[in-house]
């Protein structure tokens, strides 16, 4: 079965926005066992859209488009599809009424132009849009029109908050009904941190070899401060194959695995602290707030995250955290003793169970031969002890901050979650 | 002139990573007056790459590919291109030596597999890779092979830190030489904040109409908390047309314009503070560190950003900032008086010229009928006065944080930069 994806939008072709639809849709489909063979982007130009859709209809079993269903003159996809398939556009009374209600509920006048969104190619199936006014449309190109077999064409709206729920709730069940998988499919992604991609691969490639020969797919994806390993298997032996692969990964990667699928390190940290009823404070110098930002992205963080201090200047380290002037003078702001005093200072001030402190040189300026750009000390203070680790992250400024925050969160996760990690490892085995 | 872009990578088709190449390359080309007609993504599959490249060579004057030039078995683009164009692959001694030196300089053993990257299709122009081992390759498909005219094929490496400098330093001059623009081209993007896309459009669409009839292109791009307006013009009158358009934008959008091209609000704030020799502190509740994170992403921020406090809990607001228990009890943590005391507290503690304080309800939980999710107070303390503004940002958690941080930075920019903005407005006129 062949799937092609077409994203339309002049703003995409001008590079004004990132194409997040491609990643999101491909990921959803891959998780269900469907692979997208080709993705195409064209501008909001009628002939360009028509050419792209016509070519895709001649190659694929399923073509999904995003964008171009709105009310303005550069929304061309509906017209193009109707013309290509030789269908008349008819005003659909139900959709028209839904559009009216959309504006009524929001106490906003309905622009006349929005009525065009009630035009539906004859024979199309309508996908209700719970978050906007343009419905999704499903059409079938009959066998013989573009290729020997028929092709299904799904037209979906462009705004992510409209597209995503429509896809999950309506498109997925329909695709699974129209294109049932020939064989069972399972996949699993394990996320690691602290190891490079080649280190991860080196550890597991050999031991996985027999399973790979048996059909297990293994994929690696390296992001900043993290490496994902994705296992996938098809066929009657899919489930035991995947389980065997996961067992090997958990055994050989152990503590480096911080979560599954789309889990984020900050979510794991908040979850572990919440489970244990423990609290956290932070003292950030070189990460400048990123650590707090990541933690507070997690809903419910307020139950365990008390707050902290951004102590960019030496004075702030003294005033807000009580770091001693003597420590700063003798060892410098980027040093093991400063990280220790920062962690202990914020922990005692906020009365937290744990405190993380980060001090380092993000660059591009500020490095010295003894402490080059990329030097970092991370302190973790708890009731019983304070540990400080040093790292070297010689990257550009934003990568430096991201990697450093990742290391700090991981240090805490390993400390708070050592019991939980073993449990998860055993469950995997 | 027609340009097509092909990105290869199985990780893209599985949705494991975002395609940032598309945006970056399209944006660079658009800024030079070249538009990309079509962008295609396929996996690291030889036949799929071949089909995509062959089709593009039959349609376009210039085809650019990214990825698939590395040393592993899933790097197929070089072989596919050589085969399509009927060129033998020959080991290039210069490239081979560069690869050897790459590893020597890094004191790393050279894996034998990397030598494959010295294979060059006969007749290809080599683009030196200053940050990796795979050179870029430029080939010309002769007229009559894929279409009547010839087509240029540029093969570029996948890693962004290798691709970007190679593109800027070597590809751009070559493209400009091979495809000189038929007419002068100029473009300019002005970035605004504080107005919605439709508000921006409403203000300027009418006044720009005459210029648009004369050929000025106007594009809008709405991002979270910001709207970009892009003007572009071609032909002998391009420069005066663009200048006239920019004058209208600056007159009608005025203070809402915070910068040009890729400028970020945090960069403008740091720049203004640096110019004036003034310092800043922050007190963040609901943004949880994002404000500090954004400010410290700017190189040189340490000269003006002293630090601040993340006061997520009520206790932290009292302990770290001196917010009075009575204020919290009477007005609540999310209130005008609390924002005021937070701003004044952090300003006096760190001895800063300005202090920003943010308190609000990010949700999903924590809202009340009187203070629903999305309620925000932002305080700005200076030597002469403290102002507090209220906002309502009823979005998901991450959007809420981003919009709120944008509003805080904008409040400060307008205060610090009011003189500078007028100057820029006058220069624009």
mmCIF file with all atom_site columns, N, CA and C in Angstrom, chain B residues 86-144:
data_model
loop_
_atom_site.group_PDB
_atom_site.id
_atom_site.type_symbol
_atom_site.label_atom_id
_atom_site.label_alt_id
_atom_site.label_comp_id
_atom_site.label_asym_id
_atom_site.label_entity_id
_atom_site.label_seq_id
_atom_site.pdbx_PDB_ins_code
_atom_site.Cartn_x
_atom_site.Cartn_y
_atom_site.Cartn_z
_atom_site.occupancy
_atom_site.B_iso_or_equiv
_atom_site.pdbx_formal_charge
_atom_site.auth_seq_id
_atom_site.auth_comp_id
_atom_site.auth_asym_id
_atom_site.auth_atom_id
_atom_site.pdbx_PDB_model_num
ATOM 1   N N  . UNK B 1 86  ? 24.432 8.856  -16.102 1.00 0.00 ? 86  UNK B N  1
ATOM 2   C CA . UNK B 1 86  ? 25.366 8.033  -16.868 1.00 0.00 ? 86  UNK B CA 1
ATOM 3   C C  . UNK B 1 86  ? 26.820 8.432  -16.654 1.00 0.00 ? 86  UNK B C  1
ATOM 4   N N  . UNK B 1 87  ? 27.171 8.791  -15.423 1.00 0.00 ? 87  UNK B N  1
ATOM 5   C CA . UNK B 1 87  ? 28.571 9.171  -15.125 1.00 0.00 ? 87  UNK B CA 1
ATOM 6   C C  . UNK B 1 87  ? 29.238 8.084  -14.281 1.00 0.00 ? 87  UNK B C  1
ATOM 7   N N  . UNK B 1 88  ? 30.506 7.799  -14.585 1.00 0.00 ? 88  UNK B N  1
ATOM 8   C CA . UNK B 1 88  ? 31.268 6.890  -13.743 1.00 0.00 ? 88  UNK B CA 1
ATOM 9   C C  . UNK B 1 88  ? 31.649 7.588  -12.449 1.00 0.00 ? 88  UNK B C  1
ATOM 10  N N  . UNK B 1 89  ? 31.762 6.824  -11.364 1.00 0.00 ? 89  UNK B N  1
ATOM 11  C CA . UNK B 1 89  ? 32.260 7.376  -10.109 1.00 0.00 ? 89  UNK B CA 1
ATOM 12  C C  . UNK B 1 89  ? 33.756 7.137  -10.037 1.00 0.00 ? 89  UNK B C  1
ATOM 13  N N  . UNK B 1 90  ? 34.504 8.206  -9.767  1.00 0.00 ? 90  UNK B N  1
ATOM 14  C CA . UNK B 1 90  ? 35.966 8.078  -9.676  1.00 0.00 ? 90  UNK B CA 1
ATOM 15  C C  . UNK B 1 90  ? 36.429 8.614  -8.333  1.00 0.00 ? 90  UNK B C  1
ATOM 16  N N  . UNK B 1 91  ? 37.419 7.965  -7.763  1.00 0.00 ? 91  UNK B N  1
ATOM 17  C CA . UNK B 1 91  ? 37.969 8.476  -6.510  1.00 0.00 ? 91  UNK B CA 1
ATOM 18  C C  . UNK B 1 91  ? 38.721 9.774  -6.782  1.00 0.00 ? 91  UNK B C  1
ATOM 19  N N  . UNK B 1 92  ? 38.342 10.814 -6.057  1.00 0.00 ? 92  UNK B N  1
ATOM 20  C CA . UNK B 1 92  ? 39.002 12.107 -6.226  1.00 0.00 ? 92  UNK B CA 1
ATOM 21  C C  . UNK B 1 92  ? 40.093 12.258 -5.165  1.00 0.00 ? 92  UNK B C  1
ATOM 22  N N  . UNK B 1 93  ? 41.327 12.425 -5.637  1.00 0.00 ? 93  UNK B N  1
ATOM 23  C CA . UNK B 1 93  ? 42.471 12.421 -4.715  1.00 0.00 ? 93  UNK B CA 1
ATOM 24  C C  . UNK B 1 93  ? 42.420 13.585 -3.729  1.00 0.00 ? 93  UNK B C  1
ATOM 25  N N  . UNK B 1 94  ? 41.949 14.755 -4.197  1.00 0.00 ? 94  UNK B N  1
ATOM 26  C CA . UNK B 1 94  ? 41.880 15.926 -3.318  1.00 0.00 ? 94  UNK B CA 1
ATOM 27  C C  . UNK B 1 94  ? 40.874 15.684 -2.187  1.00 0.00 ? 94  UNK B C  1
ATOM 28  N N  . UNK B 1 95  ? 39.708 15.179 -2.560  1.00 0.00 ? 95  UNK B N  1
ATOM 29  C CA . UNK B 1 95  ? 38.683 14.916 -1.544  1.00 0.00 ? 95  UNK B CA 1
ATOM 30  C C  . UNK B 1 95  ? 39.167 13.848 -0.568  1.00 0.00 ? 95  UNK B C  1
ATOM 31  N N  . UNK B 1 96  ? 39.816 12.803 -1.102  1.00 0.00 ? 96  UNK B N  1
ATOM 32  C CA . UNK B 1 96  ? 40.323 11.731 -0.255  1.00 0.00 ? 96  UNK B CA 1
ATOM 33  C C  . UNK B 1 96  ? 41.291 12.289 0.788   1.00 0.00 ? 96  UNK B C  1
ATOM 34  N N  . UNK B 1 97  ? 42.157 13.186 0.340   1.00 0.00 ? 97  UNK B N  1
ATOM 35  C CA . UNK B 1 97  ? 43.133 13.778 1.244   1.00 0.00 ? 97  UNK B CA 1
ATOM 36  C C  . UNK B 1 97  ? 42.426 14.655 2.292   1.00 0.00 ? 97  UNK B C  1
ATOM 37  N N  . UNK B 1 98  ? 41.393 15.388 1.856   1.00 0.00 ? 98  UNK B N  1
ATOM 38  C CA . UNK B 1 98  ? 40.641 16.226 2.813   1.00 0.00 ? 98  UNK B CA 1
ATOM 39  C C  . UNK B 1 98  ? 39.968 15.369 3.883   1.00 0.00 ? 98  UNK B C  1
ATOM 40  N N  . UNK B 1 99  ? 39.434 14.227 3.475   1.00 0.00 ? 99  UNK B N  1
ATOM 41  C CA . UNK B 1 99  ? 38.787 13.337 4.452   1.00 0.00 ? 99  UNK B CA 1
ATOM 42  C C  . UNK B 1 99  ? 39.829 12.843 5.463   1.00 0.00 ? 99  UNK B C  1
ATOM 43  N N  . UNK B 1 100 ? 41.019 12.457 4.945   1.00 0.00 ? 100 UNK B N  1
ATOM 44  C CA . UNK B 1 100 ? 42.085 11.988 5.855   1.00 0.00 ? 100 UNK B CA 1
ATOM 45  C C  . UNK B 1 100 ? 42.455 13.075 6.855   1.00 0.00 ? 100 UNK B C  1
ATOM 46  N N  . UNK B 1 101 ? 42.609 14.294 6.334   1.00 0.00 ? 101 UNK B N  1
ATOM 47  C CA . UNK B 1 101 ? 42.992 15.403 7.214   1.00 0.00 ? 101 UNK B CA 1
ATOM 48  C C  . UNK B 1 101 ? 41.912 15.715 8.245   1.00 0.00 ? 101 UNK B C  1
ATOM 49  N N  . UNK B 1 102 ? 40.661 15.554 7.844   1.00 0.00 ? 102 UNK B N  1
ATOM 50  C CA . UNK B 1 102 ? 39.539 15.797 8.757   1.00 0.00 ? 102 UNK B CA 1
ATOM 51  C C  . UNK B 1 102 ? 39.718 14.964 10.025  1.00 0.00 ? 102 UNK B C  1
ATOM 52  N N  . UNK B 1 103 ? 40.071 13.682 9.855   1.00 0.00 ? 103 UNK B N  1
ATOM 53  C CA . UNK B 1 103 ? 40.229 12.806 11.016  1.00 0.00 ? 103 UNK B CA 1
ATOM 54  C C  . UNK B 1 103 ? 41.542 13.072 11.742  1.00 0.00 ? 103 UNK B C  1
ATOM 55  N N  . UNK B 1 104 ? 42.600 13.368 10.963  1.00 0.00 ? 104 UNK B N  1
ATOM 56  C CA . UNK B 1 104 ? 43.898 13.656 11.590  1.00 0.00 ? 104 UNK B CA 1
ATOM 57  C C  . UNK B 1 104 ? 43.775 14.860 12.526  1.00 0.00 ? 104 UNK B C  1
ATOM 58  N N  . UNK B 1 105 ? 43.132 15.918 12.027  1.00 0.00 ? 105 UNK B N  1
ATOM 59  C CA . UNK B 1 105 ? 42.990 17.139 12.837  1.00 0.00 ? 105 UNK B CA 1
ATOM 60  C C  . UNK B 1 105 ? 42.229 16.874 14.128  1.00 0.00 ? 105 UNK B C  1
ATOM 61  N N  . UNK B 1 106 ? 41.309 15.915 14.097  1.00 0.00 ? 106 UNK B N  1
ATOM 62  C CA . UNK B 1 106 ? 40.504 15.615 15.279  1.00 0.00 ? 106 UNK B CA 1
ATOM 63  C C  . UNK B 1 106 ? 41.087 14.482 16.119  1.00 0.00 ? 106 UNK B C  1
ATOM 64  N N  . UNK B 1 107 ? 42.284 13.997 15.724  1.00 0.00 ? 107 UNK B N  1
ATOM 65  C CA . UNK B 1 107 ? 42.905 12.890 16.452  1.00 0.00 ? 107 UNK B CA 1
ATOM 66  C C  . UNK B 1 107 ? 41.992 11.682 16.549  1.00 0.00 ? 107 UNK B C  1
ATOM 67  N N  . UNK B 1 108 ? 41.265 11.422 15.474  1.00 0.00 ? 108 UNK B N  1
ATOM 68  C CA . UNK B 1 108 ? 40.373 10.251 15.501  1.00 0.00 ? 108 UNK B CA 1
ATOM 69  C C  . UNK B 1 108 ? 40.783 9.317  14.375  1.00 0.00 ? 108 UNK B C  1
ATOM 70  N N  . UNK B 1 109 ? 40.710 7.991  14.591  1.00 0.00 ? 109 UNK B N  1
ATOM 71  C CA . UNK B 1 109 ? 41.027 7.050  13.516  1.00 0.00 ? 109 UNK B CA 1
ATOM 72  C C  . UNK B 1 109 ? 39.995 7.190  12.396  1.00 0.00 ? 109 UNK B C  1
ATOM 73  N N  . UNK B 1 110 ? 40.460 7.047  11.158  1.00 0.00 ? 110 UNK B N  1
ATOM 74  C CA . UNK B 1 110 ? 39.540 7.212  10.032  1.00 0.00 ? 110 UNK B CA 1
ATOM 75  C C  . UNK B 1 110 ? 38.883 5.882  9.681   1.00 0.00 ? 110 UNK B C  1
ATOM 76  N N  . UNK B 1 111 ? 37.562 5.755  9.873   1.00 0.00 ? 111 UNK B N  1
ATOM 77  C CA . UNK B 1 111 ? 36.910 4.510  9.458   1.00 0.00 ? 111 UNK B CA 1
ATOM 78  C C  . UNK B 1 111 ? 37.068 4.343  7.949   1.00 0.00 ? 111 UNK B C  1
ATOM 79  N N  . UNK B 1 112 ? 37.357 3.129  7.528   1.00 0.00 ? 112 UNK B N  1
ATOM 80  C CA . UNK B 1 112 ? 37.574 2.824  6.126   1.00 0.00 ? 112 UNK B CA 1
ATOM 81  C C  . UNK B 1 112 ? 36.362 3.250  5.270   1.00 0.00 ? 112 UNK B C  1
ATOM 82  N N  . UNK B 1 113 ? 35.162 3.087  5.872   1.00 0.00 ? 113 UNK B N  1
ATOM 83  C CA . UNK B 1 113 ? 33.919 3.363  5.134   1.00 0.00 ? 113 UNK B CA 1
ATOM 84  C C  . UNK B 1 113 ? 33.852 4.816  4.645   1.00 0.00 ? 113 UNK B C  1
ATOM 85  N N  . UNK B 1 114 ? 34.586 5.722  5.310   1.00 0.00 ? 114 UNK B N  1
ATOM 86  C CA . UNK B 1 114 ? 34.460 7.137  4.938   1.00 0.00 ? 114 UNK B CA 1
ATOM 87  C C  . UNK B 1 114 ? 35.083 7.428  3.570   1.00 0.00 ? 114 UNK B C  1
ATOM 88  N N  . UNK B 1 115 ? 35.928 6.499  3.075   1.00 0.00 ? 115 UNK B N  1
ATOM 89  C CA . UNK B 1 115 ? 36.590 6.755  1.795   1.00 0.00 ? 115 UNK B CA 1
ATOM 90  C C  . UNK B 1 115 ? 35.607 6.816  0.630   1.00 0.00 ? 115 UNK B C  1
ATOM 91  N N  . UNK B 1 116 ? 34.452 6.187  0.797   1.00 0.00 ? 116 UNK B N  1
ATOM 92  C CA . UNK B 1 116 ? 33.444 6.188  -0.261  1.00 0.00 ? 116 UNK B CA 1
ATOM 93  C C  . UNK B 1 116 ? 33.021 7.628  -0.603  1.00 0.00 ? 116 UNK B C  1
ATOM 94  N N  . UNK B 1 117 ? 33.206 8.524  0.370   1.00 0.00 ? 117 UNK B N  1
ATOM 95  C CA . UNK B 1 117 ? 32.800 9.913  0.147   1.00 0.00 ? 117 UNK B CA 1
ATOM 96  C C  . UNK B 1 117 ? 33.729 10.655 -0.820  1.00 0.00 ? 117 UNK B C  1
ATOM 97  N N  . UNK B 1 118 ? 34.847 10.032 -1.146  1.00 0.00 ? 118 UNK B N  1
ATOM 98  C CA . UNK B 1 118 ? 35.759 10.637 -2.136  1.00 0.00 ? 118 UNK B CA 1
ATOM 99  C C  . UNK B 1 118 ? 35.377 10.229 -3.556  1.00 0.00 ? 118 UNK B C  1
ATOM 100 N N  . UNK B 1 119 ? 34.369 9.396  -3.701  1.00 0.00 ? 119 UNK B N  1
ATOM 101 C CA . UNK B 1 119 ? 33.905 9.028  -5.041  1.00 0.00 ? 119 UNK B CA 1
ATOM 102 C C  . UNK B 1 119 ? 33.115 10.187 -5.645  1.00 0.00 ? 119 UNK B C  1
ATOM 103 N N  . UNK B 1 120 ? 33.515 10.601 -6.821  1.00 0.00 ? 120 UNK B N  1
ATOM 104 C CA . UNK B 1 120 ? 32.901 11.765 -7.459  1.00 0.00 ? 120 UNK B CA 1
ATOM 105 C C  . UNK B 1 120 ? 32.478 11.387 -8.878  1.00 0.00 ? 120 UNK B C  1
ATOM 106 N N  . UNK B 1 121 ? 31.214 11.694 -9.265  1.00 0.00 ? 121 UNK B N  1
ATOM 107 C CA . UNK B 1 121 ? 30.803 11.410 -10.644 1.00 0.00 ? 121 UNK B CA 1
ATOM 108 C C  . UNK B 1 121 ? 31.654 12.222 -11.626 1.00 0.00 ? 121 UNK B C  1
ATOM 109 N N  . UNK B 1 122 ? 32.081 11.611 -12.736 1.00 0.00 ? 122 UNK B N  1
ATOM 110 C CA . UNK B 1 122 ? 32.979 12.337 -13.657 1.00 0.00 ? 122 UNK B CA 1
ATOM 111 C C  . UNK B 1 122 ? 32.303 13.622 -14.125 1.00 0.00 ? 122 UNK B C  1
ATOM 112 N N  . UNK B 1 123 ? 33.107 14.664 -14.193 1.00 0.00 ? 123 UNK B N  1
ATOM 113 C CA . UNK B 1 123 ? 32.596 15.953 -14.654 1.00 0.00 ? 123 UNK B CA 1
ATOM 114 C C  . UNK B 1 123 ? 31.911 16.782 -13.583 1.00 0.00 ? 123 UNK B C  1
ATOM 115 N N  . UNK B 1 124 ? 31.796 16.253 -12.365 1.00 0.00 ? 124 UNK B N  1
ATOM 116 C CA . UNK B 1 124 ? 31.108 17.011 -11.317 1.00 0.00 ? 124 UNK B CA 1
ATOM 117 C C  . UNK B 1 124 ? 32.000 18.112 -10.758 1.00 0.00 ? 124 UNK B C  1
ATOM 118 N N  . UNK B 1 125 ? 31.377 19.226 -10.385 1.00 0.00 ? 125 UNK B N  1
ATOM 119 C CA . UNK B 1 125 ? 32.079 20.262 -9.626  1.00 0.00 ? 125 UNK B CA 1
ATOM 120 C C  . UNK B 1 125 ? 31.967 19.912 -8.148  1.00 0.00 ? 125 UNK B C  1
ATOM 121 N N  . UNK B 1 126 ? 33.071 20.075 -7.433  1.00 0.00 ? 126 UNK B N  1
ATOM 122 C CA . UNK B 1 126 ? 33.090 19.693 -6.017  1.00 0.00 ? 126 UNK B CA 1
ATOM 123 C C  . UNK B 1 126 ? 32.917 20.916 -5.135  1.00 0.00 ? 126 UNK B C  1
ATOM 124 N N  . UNK B 1 127 ? 32.008 20.816 -4.157  1.00 0.00 ? 127 UNK B N  1
ATOM 125 C CA . UNK B 1 127 ? 31.835 21.879 -3.160  1.00 0.00 ? 127 UNK B CA 1
ATOM 126 C C  . UNK B 1 127 ? 32.506 21.416 -1.876  1.00 0.00 ? 127 UNK B C  1
ATOM 127 N N  . UNK B 1 128 ? 33.513 22.135 -1.442  1.00 0.00 ? 128 UNK B N  1
ATOM 128 C CA . UNK B 1 128 ? 34.271 21.754 -0.248  1.00 0.00 ? 128 UNK B CA 1
ATOM 129 C C  . UNK B 1 128 ? 33.379 21.781 1.003   1.00 0.00 ? 128 UNK B C  1
ATOM 130 N N  . UNK B 1 129 ? 33.502 20.737 1.816   1.00 0.00 ? 129 UNK B N  1
ATOM 131 C CA . UNK B 1 129 ? 32.747 20.658 3.060   1.00 0.00 ? 129 UNK B CA 1
ATOM 132 C C  . UNK B 1 129 ? 33.667 21.006 4.224   1.00 0.00 ? 129 UNK B C  1
ATOM 133 N N  . UNK B 1 130 ? 33.500 22.215 4.765   1.00 0.00 ? 130 UNK B N  1
ATOM 134 C CA . UNK B 1 130 ? 34.409 22.683 5.817   1.00 0.00 ? 130 UNK B CA 1
ATOM 135 C C  . UNK B 1 130 ? 34.089 22.054 7.168   1.00 0.00 ? 130 UNK B C  1
ATOM 136 N N  . UNK B 1 131 ? 32.920 21.440 7.298   1.00 0.00 ? 131 UNK B N  1
ATOM 137 C CA . UNK B 1 131 ? 32.491 20.947 8.610   1.00 0.00 ? 131 UNK B CA 1
ATOM 138 C C  . UNK B 1 131 ? 32.184 19.456 8.637   1.00 0.00 ? 131 UNK B C  1
ATOM 139 N N  . UNK B 1 132 ? 32.561 18.752 7.579   1.00 0.00 ? 132 UNK B N  1
ATOM 140 C CA . UNK B 1 132 ? 32.295 17.319 7.548   1.00 0.00 ? 132 UNK B CA 1
ATOM 141 C C  . UNK B 1 132 ? 33.121 16.682 6.458   1.00 0.00 ? 132 UNK B C  1
ATOM 142 N N  . UNK B 1 133 ? 32.806 15.441 6.131   1.00 0.00 ? 133 UNK B N  1
ATOM 143 C CA . UNK B 1 133 ? 33.660 14.717 5.193   1.00 0.00 ? 133 UNK B CA 1
ATOM 144 C C  . UNK B 1 133 ? 33.045 14.553 3.804   1.00 0.00 ? 133 UNK B C  1
ATOM 145 N N  . UNK B 1 134 ? 31.725 14.707 3.674   1.00 0.00 ? 134 UNK B N  1
ATOM 146 C CA . UNK B 1 134 ? 31.102 14.505 2.365   1.00 0.00 ? 134 UNK B CA 1
ATOM 147 C C  . UNK B 1 134 ? 31.056 15.820 1.589   1.00 0.00 ? 134 UNK B C  1
ATOM 148 N N  . UNK B 1 135 ? 31.730 15.909 0.441   1.00 0.00 ? 135 UNK B N  1
ATOM 149 C CA . UNK B 1 135 ? 31.650 17.154 -0.327  1.00 0.00 ? 135 UNK B CA 1
ATOM 150 C C  . UNK B 1 135 ? 30.284 17.276 -1.008  1.00 0.00 ? 135 UNK B C  1
ATOM 151 N N  . UNK B 1 136 ? 29.890 18.509 -1.312  1.00 0.00 ? 136 UNK B N  1
ATOM 152 C CA . UNK B 1 136 ? 28.735 18.704 -2.184  1.00 0.00 ? 136 UNK B CA 1
ATOM 153 C C  . UNK B 1 136 ? 29.150 18.474 -3.624  1.00 0.00 ? 136 UNK B C  1
ATOM 154 N N  . UNK B 1 137 ? 28.185 18.165 -4.481  1.00 0.00 ? 137 UNK B N  1
ATOM 155 C CA . UNK B 1 137 ? 28.488 17.866 -5.890  1.00 0.00 ? 137 UNK B CA 1
ATOM 156 C C  . UNK B 1 137 ? 27.525 18.619 -6.797  1.00 0.00 ? 137 UNK B C  1
ATOM 157 N N  . UNK B 1 138 ? 28.072 19.156 -7.895  1.00 0.00 ? 138 UNK B N  1
ATOM 158 C CA . UNK B 1 138 ? 27.239 19.877 -8.862  1.00 0.00 ? 138 UNK B CA 1
ATOM 159 C C  . UNK B 1 138 ? 27.388 19.208 -10.219 1.00 0.00 ? 138 UNK B C  1
ATOM 160 N N  . UNK B 1 139 ? 26.254 18.848 -10.818 1.00 0.00 ? 139 UNK B N  1
ATOM 161 C CA . UNK B 1 139 ? 26.252 18.133 -12.095 1.00 0.00 ? 139 UNK B CA 1
ATOM 162 C C  . UNK B 1 139 ? 25.301 18.818 -13.055 1.00 0.00 ? 139 UNK B C  1
ATOM 163 N N  . UNK B 1 140 ? 25.595 18.697 -14.349 1.00 0.00 ? 140 UNK B N  1
ATOM 164 C CA . UNK B 1 140 ? 24.655 19.242 -15.326 1.00 0.00 ? 140 UNK B CA 1
ATOM 165 C C  . UNK B 1 140 ? 24.109 18.114 -16.192 1.00 0.00 ? 140 UNK B C  1
ATOM 166 N N  . UNK B 1 141 ? 22.765 17.995 -16.183 1.00 0.00 ? 141 UNK B N  1
ATOM 167 C CA . UNK B 1 141 ? 22.124 17.050 -17.092 1.00 0.00 ? 141 UNK B CA 1
ATOM 168 C C  . UNK B 1 141 ? 22.009 17.757 -18.439 1.00 0.00 ? 141 UNK B C  1
ATOM 169 N N  . UNK B 1 142 ? 22.588 17.181 -19.489 1.00 0.00 ? 142 UNK B N  1
ATOM 170 C CA . UNK B 1 142 ? 22.626 17.898 -20.768 1.00 0.00 ? 142 UNK B CA 1
ATOM 171 C C  . UNK B 1 142 ? 21.231 18.027 -21.395 1.00 0.00 ? 142 UNK B C  1
ATOM 172 N N  . UNK B 1 143 ? 21.052 19.047 -22.243 1.00 0.00 ? 143 UNK B N  1
ATOM 173 C CA . UNK B 1 143 ? 19.763 19.207 -22.942 1.00 0.00 ? 143 UNK B CA 1
ATOM 174 C C  . UNK B 1 143 ? 19.409 17.911 -23.661 1.00 0.00 ? 143 UNK B C  1
ATOM 175 N N  . UNK B 1 144 ? 18.139 17.567 -23.668 1.00 0.00 ? 144 UNK B N  1
ATOM 176 C CA . UNK B 1 144 ? 17.687 16.390 -24.397 1.00 0.00 ? 144 UNK B CA 1
ATOM 177 C C  . UNK B 1 144 ? 17.665 15.126 -23.563 1.00 0.00 ? 144 UNK B C  1
#
